[in-house]
Coordinates of C-alpha atoms in Angstrom, one line a residue:
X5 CA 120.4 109.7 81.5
X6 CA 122.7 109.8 78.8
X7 CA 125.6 111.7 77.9
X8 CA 125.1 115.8 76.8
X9 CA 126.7 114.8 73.3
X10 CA 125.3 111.4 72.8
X11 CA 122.1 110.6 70.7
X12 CA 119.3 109.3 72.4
X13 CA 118.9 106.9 69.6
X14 CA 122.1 105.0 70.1
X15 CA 122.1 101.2 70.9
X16 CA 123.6 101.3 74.8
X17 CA 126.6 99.2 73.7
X18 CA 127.5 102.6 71.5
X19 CA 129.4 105.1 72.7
X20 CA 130.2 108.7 71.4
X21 CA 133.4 108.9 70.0
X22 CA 136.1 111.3 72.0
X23 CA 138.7 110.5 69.1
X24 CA 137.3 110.4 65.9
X25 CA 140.3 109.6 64.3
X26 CA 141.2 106.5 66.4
X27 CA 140.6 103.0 65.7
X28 CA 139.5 100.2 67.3
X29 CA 142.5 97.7 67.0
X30 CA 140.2 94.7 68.0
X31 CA 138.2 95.5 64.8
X32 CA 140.7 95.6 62.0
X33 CA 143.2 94.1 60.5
X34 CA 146.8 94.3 62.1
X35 CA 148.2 96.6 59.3
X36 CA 145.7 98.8 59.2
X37 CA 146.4 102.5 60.2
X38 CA 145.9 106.2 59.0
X39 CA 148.7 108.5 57.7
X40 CA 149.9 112.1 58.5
X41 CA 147.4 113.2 56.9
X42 CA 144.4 111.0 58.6
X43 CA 143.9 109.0 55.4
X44 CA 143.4 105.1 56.0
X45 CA 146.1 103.2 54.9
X46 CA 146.9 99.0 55.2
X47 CA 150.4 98.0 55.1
X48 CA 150.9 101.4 53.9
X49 CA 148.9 101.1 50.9
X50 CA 146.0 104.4 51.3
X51 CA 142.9 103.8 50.2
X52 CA 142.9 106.6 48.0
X53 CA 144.9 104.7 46.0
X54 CA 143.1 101.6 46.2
X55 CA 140.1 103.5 44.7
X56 CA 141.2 104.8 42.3
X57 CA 142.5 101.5 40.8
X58 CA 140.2 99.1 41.6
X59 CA 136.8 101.6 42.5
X60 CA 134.5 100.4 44.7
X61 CA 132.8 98.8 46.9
X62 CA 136.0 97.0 47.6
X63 CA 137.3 94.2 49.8
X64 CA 140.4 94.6 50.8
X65 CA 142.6 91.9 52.8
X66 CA 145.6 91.7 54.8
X67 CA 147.6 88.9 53.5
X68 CA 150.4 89.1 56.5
X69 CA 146.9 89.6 58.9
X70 CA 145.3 86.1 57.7
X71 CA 148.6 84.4 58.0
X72 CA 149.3 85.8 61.4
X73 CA 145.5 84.6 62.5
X74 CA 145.9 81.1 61.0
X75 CA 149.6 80.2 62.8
X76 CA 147.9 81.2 66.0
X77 CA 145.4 78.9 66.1
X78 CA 148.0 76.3 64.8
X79 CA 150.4 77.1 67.3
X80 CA 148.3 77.9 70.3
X81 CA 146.0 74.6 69.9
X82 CA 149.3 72.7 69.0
X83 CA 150.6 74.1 72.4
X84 CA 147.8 73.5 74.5
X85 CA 146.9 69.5 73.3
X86 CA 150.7 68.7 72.7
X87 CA 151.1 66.4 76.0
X88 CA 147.3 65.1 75.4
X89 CA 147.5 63.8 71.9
X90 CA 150.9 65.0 69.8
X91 CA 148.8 68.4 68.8
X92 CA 145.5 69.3 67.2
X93 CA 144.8 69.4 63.5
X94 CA 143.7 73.1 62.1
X95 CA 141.3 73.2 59.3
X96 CA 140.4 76.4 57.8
X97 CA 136.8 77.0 57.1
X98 CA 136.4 77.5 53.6
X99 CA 133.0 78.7 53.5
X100 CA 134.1 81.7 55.3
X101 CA 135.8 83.1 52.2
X102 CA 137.4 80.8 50.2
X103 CA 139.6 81.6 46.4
X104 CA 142.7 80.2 44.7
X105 CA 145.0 82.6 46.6
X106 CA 143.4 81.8 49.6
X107 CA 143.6 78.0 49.5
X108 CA 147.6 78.5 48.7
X109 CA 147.5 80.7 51.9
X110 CA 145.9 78.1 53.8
X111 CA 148.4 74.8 52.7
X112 CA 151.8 76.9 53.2
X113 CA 150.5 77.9 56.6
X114 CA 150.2 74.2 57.2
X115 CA 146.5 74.4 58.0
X116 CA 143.7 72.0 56.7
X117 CA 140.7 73.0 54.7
X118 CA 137.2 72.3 55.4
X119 CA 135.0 72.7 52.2
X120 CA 130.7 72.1 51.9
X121 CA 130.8 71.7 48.5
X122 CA 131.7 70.2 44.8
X123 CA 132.5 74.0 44.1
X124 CA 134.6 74.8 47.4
X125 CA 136.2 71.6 46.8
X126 CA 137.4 72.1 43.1
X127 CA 138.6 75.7 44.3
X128 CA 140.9 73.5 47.1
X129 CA 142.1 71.0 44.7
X130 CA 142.9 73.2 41.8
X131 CA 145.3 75.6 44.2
X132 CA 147.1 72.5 45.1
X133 CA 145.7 70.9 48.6
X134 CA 146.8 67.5 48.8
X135 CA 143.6 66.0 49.3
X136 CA 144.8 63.9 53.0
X137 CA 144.2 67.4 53.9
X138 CA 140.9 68.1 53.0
X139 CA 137.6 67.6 54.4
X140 CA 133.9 67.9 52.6
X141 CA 131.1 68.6 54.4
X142 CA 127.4 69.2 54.0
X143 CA 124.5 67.7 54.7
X144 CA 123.2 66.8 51.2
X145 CA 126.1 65.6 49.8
X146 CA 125.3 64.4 46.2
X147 CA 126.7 61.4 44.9
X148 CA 129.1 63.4 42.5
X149 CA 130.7 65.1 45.2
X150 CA 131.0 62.0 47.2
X151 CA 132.7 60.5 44.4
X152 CA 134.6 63.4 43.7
X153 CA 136.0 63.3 47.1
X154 CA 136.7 59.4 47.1
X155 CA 138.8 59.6 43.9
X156 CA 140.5 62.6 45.5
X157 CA 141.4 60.1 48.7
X158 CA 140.1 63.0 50.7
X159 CA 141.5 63.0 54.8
X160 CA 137.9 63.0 55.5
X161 CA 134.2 63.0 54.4
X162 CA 131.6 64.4 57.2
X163 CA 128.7 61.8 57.2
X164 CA 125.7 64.0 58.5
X165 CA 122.9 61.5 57.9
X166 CA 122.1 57.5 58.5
X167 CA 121.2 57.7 54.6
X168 CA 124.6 59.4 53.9
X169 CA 126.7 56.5 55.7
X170 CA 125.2 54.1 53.2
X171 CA 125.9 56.2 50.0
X172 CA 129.0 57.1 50.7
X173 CA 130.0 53.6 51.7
X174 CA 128.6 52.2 48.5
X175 CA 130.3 54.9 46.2
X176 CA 133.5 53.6 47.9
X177 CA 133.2 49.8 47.3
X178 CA 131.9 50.7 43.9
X179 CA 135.5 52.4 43.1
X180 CA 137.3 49.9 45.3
X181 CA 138.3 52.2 47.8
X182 CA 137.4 53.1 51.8
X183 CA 135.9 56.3 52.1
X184 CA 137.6 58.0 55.3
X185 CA 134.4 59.2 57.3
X186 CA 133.8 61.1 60.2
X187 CA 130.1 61.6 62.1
X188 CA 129.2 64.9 62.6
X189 CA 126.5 64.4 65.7
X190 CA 124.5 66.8 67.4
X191 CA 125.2 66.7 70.8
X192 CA 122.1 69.5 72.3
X193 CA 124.3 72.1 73.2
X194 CA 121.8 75.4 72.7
X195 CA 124.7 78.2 71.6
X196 CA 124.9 81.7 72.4
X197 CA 124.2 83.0 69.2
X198 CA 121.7 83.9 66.6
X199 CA 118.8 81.2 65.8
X200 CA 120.2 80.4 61.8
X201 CA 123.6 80.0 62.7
X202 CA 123.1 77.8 66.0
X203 CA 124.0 74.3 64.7
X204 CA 124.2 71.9 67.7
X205 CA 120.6 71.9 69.1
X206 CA 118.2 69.1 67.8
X207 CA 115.6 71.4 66.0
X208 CA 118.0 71.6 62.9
X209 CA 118.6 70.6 59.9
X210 CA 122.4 69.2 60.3
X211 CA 123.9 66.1 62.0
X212 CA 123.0 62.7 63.7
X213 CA 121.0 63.2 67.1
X214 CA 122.3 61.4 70.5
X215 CA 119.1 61.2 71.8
X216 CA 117.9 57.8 71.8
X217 CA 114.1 56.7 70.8
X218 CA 112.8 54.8 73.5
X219 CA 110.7 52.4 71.5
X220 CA 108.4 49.2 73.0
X221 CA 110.7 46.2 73.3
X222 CA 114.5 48.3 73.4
X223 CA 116.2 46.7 75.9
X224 CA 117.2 49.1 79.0
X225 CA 120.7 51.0 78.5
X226 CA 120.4 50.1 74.7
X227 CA 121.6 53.2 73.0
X228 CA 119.3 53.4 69.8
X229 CA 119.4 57.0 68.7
X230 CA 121.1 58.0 65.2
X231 CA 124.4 58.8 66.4
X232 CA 124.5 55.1 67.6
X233 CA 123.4 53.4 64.7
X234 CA 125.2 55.1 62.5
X235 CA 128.6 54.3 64.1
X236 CA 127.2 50.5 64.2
X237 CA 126.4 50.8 60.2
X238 CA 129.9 52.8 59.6
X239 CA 132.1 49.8 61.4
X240 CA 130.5 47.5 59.6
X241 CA 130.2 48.9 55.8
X242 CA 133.2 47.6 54.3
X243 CA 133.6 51.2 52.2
X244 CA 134.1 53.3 55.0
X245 CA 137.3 53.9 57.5
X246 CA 135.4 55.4 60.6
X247 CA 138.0 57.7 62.1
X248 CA 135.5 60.0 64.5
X249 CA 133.1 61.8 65.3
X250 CA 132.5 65.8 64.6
X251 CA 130.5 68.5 66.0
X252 CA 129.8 72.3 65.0
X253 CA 127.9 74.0 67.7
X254 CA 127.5 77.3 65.8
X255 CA 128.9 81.0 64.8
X256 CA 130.0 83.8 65.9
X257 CA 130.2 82.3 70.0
X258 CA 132.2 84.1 72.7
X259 CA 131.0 82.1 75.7
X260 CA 133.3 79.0 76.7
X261 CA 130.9 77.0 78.5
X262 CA 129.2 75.7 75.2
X263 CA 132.0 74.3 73.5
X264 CA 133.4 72.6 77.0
X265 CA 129.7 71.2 77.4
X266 CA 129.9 69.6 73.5
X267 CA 133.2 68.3 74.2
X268 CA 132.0 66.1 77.3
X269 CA 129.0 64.6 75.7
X270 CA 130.6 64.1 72.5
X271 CA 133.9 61.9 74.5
X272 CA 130.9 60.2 76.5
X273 CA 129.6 59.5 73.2
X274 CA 133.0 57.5 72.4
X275 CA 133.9 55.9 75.8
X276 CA 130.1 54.5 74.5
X277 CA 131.4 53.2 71.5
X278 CA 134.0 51.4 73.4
X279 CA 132.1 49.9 75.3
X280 CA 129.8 48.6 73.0
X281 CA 132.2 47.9 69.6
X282 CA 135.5 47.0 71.5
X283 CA 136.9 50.3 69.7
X284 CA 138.1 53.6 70.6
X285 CA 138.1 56.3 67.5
X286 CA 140.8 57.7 66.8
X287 CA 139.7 61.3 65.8
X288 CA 137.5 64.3 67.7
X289 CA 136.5 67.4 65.9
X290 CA 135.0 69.9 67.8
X291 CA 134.6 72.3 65.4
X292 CA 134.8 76.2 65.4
X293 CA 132.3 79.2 66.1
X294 CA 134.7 81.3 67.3
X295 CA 133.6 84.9 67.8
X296 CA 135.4 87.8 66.1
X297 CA 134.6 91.4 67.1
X298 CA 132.5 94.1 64.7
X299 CA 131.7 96.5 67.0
X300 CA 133.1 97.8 70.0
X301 CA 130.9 95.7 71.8
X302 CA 132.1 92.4 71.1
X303 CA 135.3 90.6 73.0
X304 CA 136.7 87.9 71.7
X305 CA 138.4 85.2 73.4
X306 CA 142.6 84.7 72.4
X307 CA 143.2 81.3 70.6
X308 CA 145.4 80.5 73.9
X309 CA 142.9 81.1 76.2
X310 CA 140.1 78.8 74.2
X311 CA 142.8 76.1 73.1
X312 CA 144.0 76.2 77.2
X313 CA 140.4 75.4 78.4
X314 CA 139.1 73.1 75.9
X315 CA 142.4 71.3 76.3
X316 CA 141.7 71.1 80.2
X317 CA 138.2 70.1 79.7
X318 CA 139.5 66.7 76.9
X319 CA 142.0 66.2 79.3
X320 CA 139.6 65.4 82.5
X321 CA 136.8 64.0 80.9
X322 CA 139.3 61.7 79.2
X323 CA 141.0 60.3 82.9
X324 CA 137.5 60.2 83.8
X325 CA 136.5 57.9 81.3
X326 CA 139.5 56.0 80.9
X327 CA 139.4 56.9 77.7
X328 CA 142.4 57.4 75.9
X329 CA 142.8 60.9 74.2
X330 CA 141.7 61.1 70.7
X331 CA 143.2 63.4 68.2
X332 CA 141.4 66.9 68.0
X333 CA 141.1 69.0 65.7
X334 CA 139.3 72.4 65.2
X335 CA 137.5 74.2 61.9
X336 CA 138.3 78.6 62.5
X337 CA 136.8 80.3 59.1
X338 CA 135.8 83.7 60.4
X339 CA 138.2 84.1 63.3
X340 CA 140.9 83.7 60.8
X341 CA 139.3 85.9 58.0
X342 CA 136.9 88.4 59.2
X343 CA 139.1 90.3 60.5
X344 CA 141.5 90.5 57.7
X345 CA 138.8 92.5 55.6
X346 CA 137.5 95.7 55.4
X347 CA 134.9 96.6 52.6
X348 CA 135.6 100.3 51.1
X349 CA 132.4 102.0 50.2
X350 CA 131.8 105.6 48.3
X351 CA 129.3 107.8 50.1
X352 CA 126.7 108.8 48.0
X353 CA 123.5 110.8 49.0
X354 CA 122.7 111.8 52.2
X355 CA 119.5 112.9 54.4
X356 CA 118.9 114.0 58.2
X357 CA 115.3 112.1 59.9
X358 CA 113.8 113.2 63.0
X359 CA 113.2 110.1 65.3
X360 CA 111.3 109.9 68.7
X361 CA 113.6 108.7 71.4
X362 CA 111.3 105.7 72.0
X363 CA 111.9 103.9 68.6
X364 CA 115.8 103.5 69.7
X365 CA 116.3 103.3 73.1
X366 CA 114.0 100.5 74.0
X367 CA 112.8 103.3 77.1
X368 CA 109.8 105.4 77.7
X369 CA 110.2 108.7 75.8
X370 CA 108.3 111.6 75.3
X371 CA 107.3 111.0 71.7
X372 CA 106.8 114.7 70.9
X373 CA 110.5 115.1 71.2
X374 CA 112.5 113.9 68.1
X375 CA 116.2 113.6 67.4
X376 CA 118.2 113.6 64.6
X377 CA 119.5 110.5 62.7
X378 CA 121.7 110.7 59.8
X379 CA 120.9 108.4 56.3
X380 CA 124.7 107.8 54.4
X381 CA 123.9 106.1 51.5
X382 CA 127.3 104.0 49.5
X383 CA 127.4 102.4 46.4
X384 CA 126.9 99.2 47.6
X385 CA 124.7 97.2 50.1
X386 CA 123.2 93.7 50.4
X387 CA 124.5 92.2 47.7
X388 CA 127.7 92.7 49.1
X389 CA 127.4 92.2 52.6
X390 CA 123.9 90.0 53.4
X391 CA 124.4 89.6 57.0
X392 CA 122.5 92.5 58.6
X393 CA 119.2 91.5 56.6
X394 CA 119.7 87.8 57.6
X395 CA 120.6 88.0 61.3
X396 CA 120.7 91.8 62.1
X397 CA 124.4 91.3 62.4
X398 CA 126.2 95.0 63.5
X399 CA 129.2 96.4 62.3
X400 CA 131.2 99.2 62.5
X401 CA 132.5 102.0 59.7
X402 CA 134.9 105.2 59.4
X403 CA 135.6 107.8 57.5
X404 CA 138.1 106.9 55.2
X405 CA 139.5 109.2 52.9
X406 CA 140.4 112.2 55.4
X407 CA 140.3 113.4 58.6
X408 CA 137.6 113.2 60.5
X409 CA 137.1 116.8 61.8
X410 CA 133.3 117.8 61.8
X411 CA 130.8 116.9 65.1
X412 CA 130.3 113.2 65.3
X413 CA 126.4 112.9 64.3
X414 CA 124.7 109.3 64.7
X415 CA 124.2 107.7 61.5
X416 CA 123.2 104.6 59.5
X417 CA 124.9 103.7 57.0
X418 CA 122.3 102.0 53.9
X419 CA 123.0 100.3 50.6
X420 CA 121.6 101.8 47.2
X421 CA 119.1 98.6 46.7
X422 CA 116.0 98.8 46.2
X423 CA 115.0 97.5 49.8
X424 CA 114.0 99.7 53.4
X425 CA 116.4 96.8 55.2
X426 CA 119.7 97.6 53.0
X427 CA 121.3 98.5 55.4
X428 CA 124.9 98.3 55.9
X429 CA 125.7 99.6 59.3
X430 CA 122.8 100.3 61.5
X431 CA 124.5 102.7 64.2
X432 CA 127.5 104.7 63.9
X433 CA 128.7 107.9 64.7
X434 CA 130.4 109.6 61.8
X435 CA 131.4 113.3 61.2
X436 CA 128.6 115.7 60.2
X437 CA 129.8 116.5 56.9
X438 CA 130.3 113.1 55.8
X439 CA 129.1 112.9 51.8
X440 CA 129.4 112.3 48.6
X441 CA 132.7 111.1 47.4
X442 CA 134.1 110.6 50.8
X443 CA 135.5 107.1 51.4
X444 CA 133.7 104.8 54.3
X445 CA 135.6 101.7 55.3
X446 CA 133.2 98.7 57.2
X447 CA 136.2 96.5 59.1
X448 CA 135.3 92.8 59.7
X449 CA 134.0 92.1 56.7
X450 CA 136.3 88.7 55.6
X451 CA 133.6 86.1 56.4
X452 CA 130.2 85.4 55.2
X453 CA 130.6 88.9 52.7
X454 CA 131.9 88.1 49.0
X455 CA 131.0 84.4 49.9
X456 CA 126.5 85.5 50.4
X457 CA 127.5 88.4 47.7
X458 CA 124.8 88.3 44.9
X459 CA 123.4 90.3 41.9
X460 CA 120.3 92.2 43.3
X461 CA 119.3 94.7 41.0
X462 CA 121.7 93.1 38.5
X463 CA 124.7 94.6 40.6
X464 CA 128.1 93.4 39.6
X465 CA 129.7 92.0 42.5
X466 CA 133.3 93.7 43.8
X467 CA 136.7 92.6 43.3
X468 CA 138.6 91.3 46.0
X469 CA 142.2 92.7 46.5
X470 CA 145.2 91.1 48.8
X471 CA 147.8 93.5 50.5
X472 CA 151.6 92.5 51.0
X473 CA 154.4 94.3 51.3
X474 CA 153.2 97.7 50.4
X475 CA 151.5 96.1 47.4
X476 CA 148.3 95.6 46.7
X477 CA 146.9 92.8 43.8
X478 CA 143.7 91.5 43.2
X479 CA 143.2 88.1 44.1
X480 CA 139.2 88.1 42.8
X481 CA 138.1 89.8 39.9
X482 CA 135.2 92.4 39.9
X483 CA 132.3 91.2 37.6
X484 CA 131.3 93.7 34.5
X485 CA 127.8 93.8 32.9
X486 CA 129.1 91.6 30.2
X487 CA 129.3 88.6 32.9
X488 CA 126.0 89.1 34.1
X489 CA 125.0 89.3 30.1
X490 CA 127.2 86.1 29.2
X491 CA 124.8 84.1 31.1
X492 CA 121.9 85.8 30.1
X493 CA 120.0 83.9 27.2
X494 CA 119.0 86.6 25.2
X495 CA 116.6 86.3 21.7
X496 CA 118.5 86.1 18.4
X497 CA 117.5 89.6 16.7
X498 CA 114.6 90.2 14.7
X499 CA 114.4 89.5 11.4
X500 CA 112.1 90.6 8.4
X501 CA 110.5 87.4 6.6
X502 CA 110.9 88.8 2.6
X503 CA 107.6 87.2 2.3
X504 CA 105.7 89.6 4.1
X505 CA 105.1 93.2 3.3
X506 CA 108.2 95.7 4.4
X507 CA 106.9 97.3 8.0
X508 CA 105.7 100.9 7.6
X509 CA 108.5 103.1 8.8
X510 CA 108.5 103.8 12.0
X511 CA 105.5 100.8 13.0
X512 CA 106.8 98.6 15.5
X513 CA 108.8 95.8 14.9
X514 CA 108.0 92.3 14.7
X515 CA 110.3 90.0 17.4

């Protein structure tokens, strides 16, 4: 049965706040607190303020939070491989949320950056990445980004197709260079996680499969499946410097077993190679995935504990093998980001539904008894935070602006788009008399936010603002109708042809 004060609609993870006013540390950003008087405040700038100058919705990020996240991983994967293989190289995930300021972030922290794109890759070399530390990925690479990323003598290109080897080792010759290439391989590993952002298993659209095709006439043993050919092809094209081979088992993963699992097949993979080529490669990436938390719900794993236990698994499977240890590295976005980021939102309209037990709990209900669910609407929505229409993703929000005081009600936070699924957190308990012009703040929202952010109903998409130091400065603009217009082709206006009669005033005009 649940609690006297809890709503019969609530998700069973949820439960009903005793301190309103209390946040979830795992949630937020590390300077991220309220004042005296209850206000949210990061790094002791209040939101309040940050409203009023920038208005909202607004993302709003921790510079001294994304630092501290990025020189964990680096230190804690450093720490854990040292004795294996000198350390482990840290590239930052650039489709996670990527922008100038970011990328200058990323290269003083001594971090790599991982971009999937001729855009993401311009935005990397214009903030000053030396290019031995960058990496392109992508699985339909065109031959202007290849060639981009060959003249910019890139630390890596991630080959995901047999096609791909050959392009990219043809652009190479063809500019009298060696392209350095990794494989990115699928190695069948089924992660924990939501269907479109589960990358390992052979059913998708990215990497080179390990299975092999047992065809009439292979000889037994013979390895013949993509992954295989495509390091035969790559040691023989003389435009391409095979380093290793890569793997991304998917998003948003708190489980350990999956990444341990990837790690052994992928090192069988290369004691493979030895065997067959007479070469060990020098270079494993095994990706990232790592899950953040955006509800109370989620755990997340330390960086120690995940570098500690994939450095144990690399370890063994590499005695096993006699293999010798290749040099890892490891590609955090969100862990780094999300949690730097909380999206401000101004509440708007509101209404109270009454819902049957039965459509929320998942339990038989009497259907003639109904409870009540509260509808927050903000000033913002899909087009600024996609993730709950594309994978149902949860989050979490608070009053912002003052004290939460009034009777925790549950509630569902919704976008101002013209869509039923705009919605921006789908459970939450918030004070009763939450309303217009109060101030919600939705942590967790670094990753995957500004970077799916569109135009939907011709919405301008928010700035994005960094906080250091008790300052705050934006690091993205916010767009204005007159960007949305500047790309809009519009008719030249109408003129009146002198050879015609003058219209009639007030008769419609000829365009």
């Amino acid at each position: 049965m649940p609690a006297p004060d809890r709503s019969p609609l609530a998700p069973a993870w949820l439960s009903f706040p005793q301190d309103q006013a209390r946040l979830d540390t795992k949630l937020w950003a590390e300077d991220v607190d309220r004042g005296d008087d209850g206000v949210l405040r990061i790094d002791g700038v209040s939101v309040d303020e940050l409203a009023a100058e920038y208005g909202t919705p607004l993302f709003v990020m921790s510079e001294r939070d994304f630092r501290s996240r990025a020189a964990t991983f680096r230190d804690a994967f450093d720490d854990a491989f040292r004795d294996l293989c000198g350390g482990v190289d840290v590239f930052y995930a650039g489709k996670s949320f990527l922008c100038t300021e970011v990328a200058h972030w990323v290269r003083e922290e001594g971090l790599g950056l991982d971009t999937c794109s001729g855009g993401e890759l311009a935005v990397a070399l214009s903030a000053g990445m030396p290019g031995h530390r960058l990496g392109l990925h992508g699985n339909n690479k065109s031959a202007a980004e290849i060639t981009r990323a060959i003249d910019a003598d890139l630390g890596r290109i991630v080959v995901d197709s047999l096609q791909e080897v050959a392009l990219v080792g043809d652009l190479a010759v063809q500019r009298g260079r060696r392209a350095n290439v990794m494989l990115r391989l699928t190695p069948g590993v089924h992660a924990s996680t939501h269907e479109f952002i589960a990358t390992a298993h052979e059913d998708q659209k990215f990497g080179l499969s390990l299975t092999t095709d047992q065809g009439p006439g292979q000889a037994a043993g013979e390895d013949t499946s993509p992954a295989a050919r495509a390091v035969a092809d790559a040691l023989a094209h003389p435009g391409i410097n095979l380093l290793g081979v890569h793997c991304h088992i998917g998003s948003q993963i708190f489980e350990p077993e999956g990444f341990e699992l990837a790690a052994q097949r992928l090192l069988g993979f290369l004691a493979g190679v030895r065997d067959r080529h007479g070469v060990e490669l020098a270079e494993l990436d095994l990706g990232g995935g790592y899950g953040i938390a955006y509800t109370e719900e989620d755990e997340p794993r330390p960086a120690a504990e995940i570098a500690r236990a994939m450095a144990s698994v690399v370890g063994a499977t590499c005695r096993e093998l006699r293999l010798q240890v290749p040099r890892i590295s490891i590609e955090p976005g969100r862990a780094i980001v999300g949690p730097t980021t909380f999206t401000l939102y101004t509440a708007g309209t509101t209404k109270t539904v009454r819902v049957d037990a039965a459509a929320g709990s998942g339990e038989p209900q009497d259907a003639s008894v109904t409870h009540p669910r509260r509808y927050v609407s903000v000033d913002g929505g899909m087009s600024d935070n996609a993730r709950p229409v594309l994978y149902g993703a949860d989050y979490s929000a608070v009053l912002a602006s003052r004290a939460p005081e009034a009777e925790p009600v549950l509630s569902r936070v919704v976008g101002k788009h013209c869509e039923s699924g705009d919605i921006v957190v789908r459970d939450v308990y918030l004070p009763e008399d939450t309303g217009a012009g109060d101030l919600l703040a939705v942590p967790g929202t670094g990753a995957y936010c500004w970077v799916l952010s569109s135009n939907y109903n011709y919405l301008t998409r928010p700035p994005v603002v960094a906080v250091a130091d008790g300052r705050a400065r934006l690091i993205v603009r916010g767009e204005t109708e007159e960007d949305l217009f500047r790309r809009d082709v519009q008719r030249p206006p109408a003129t009146h042809d002198p050879a015609l009669p003058a219209p009639e005033p007030g008769a419609p005009r000829t365009v």
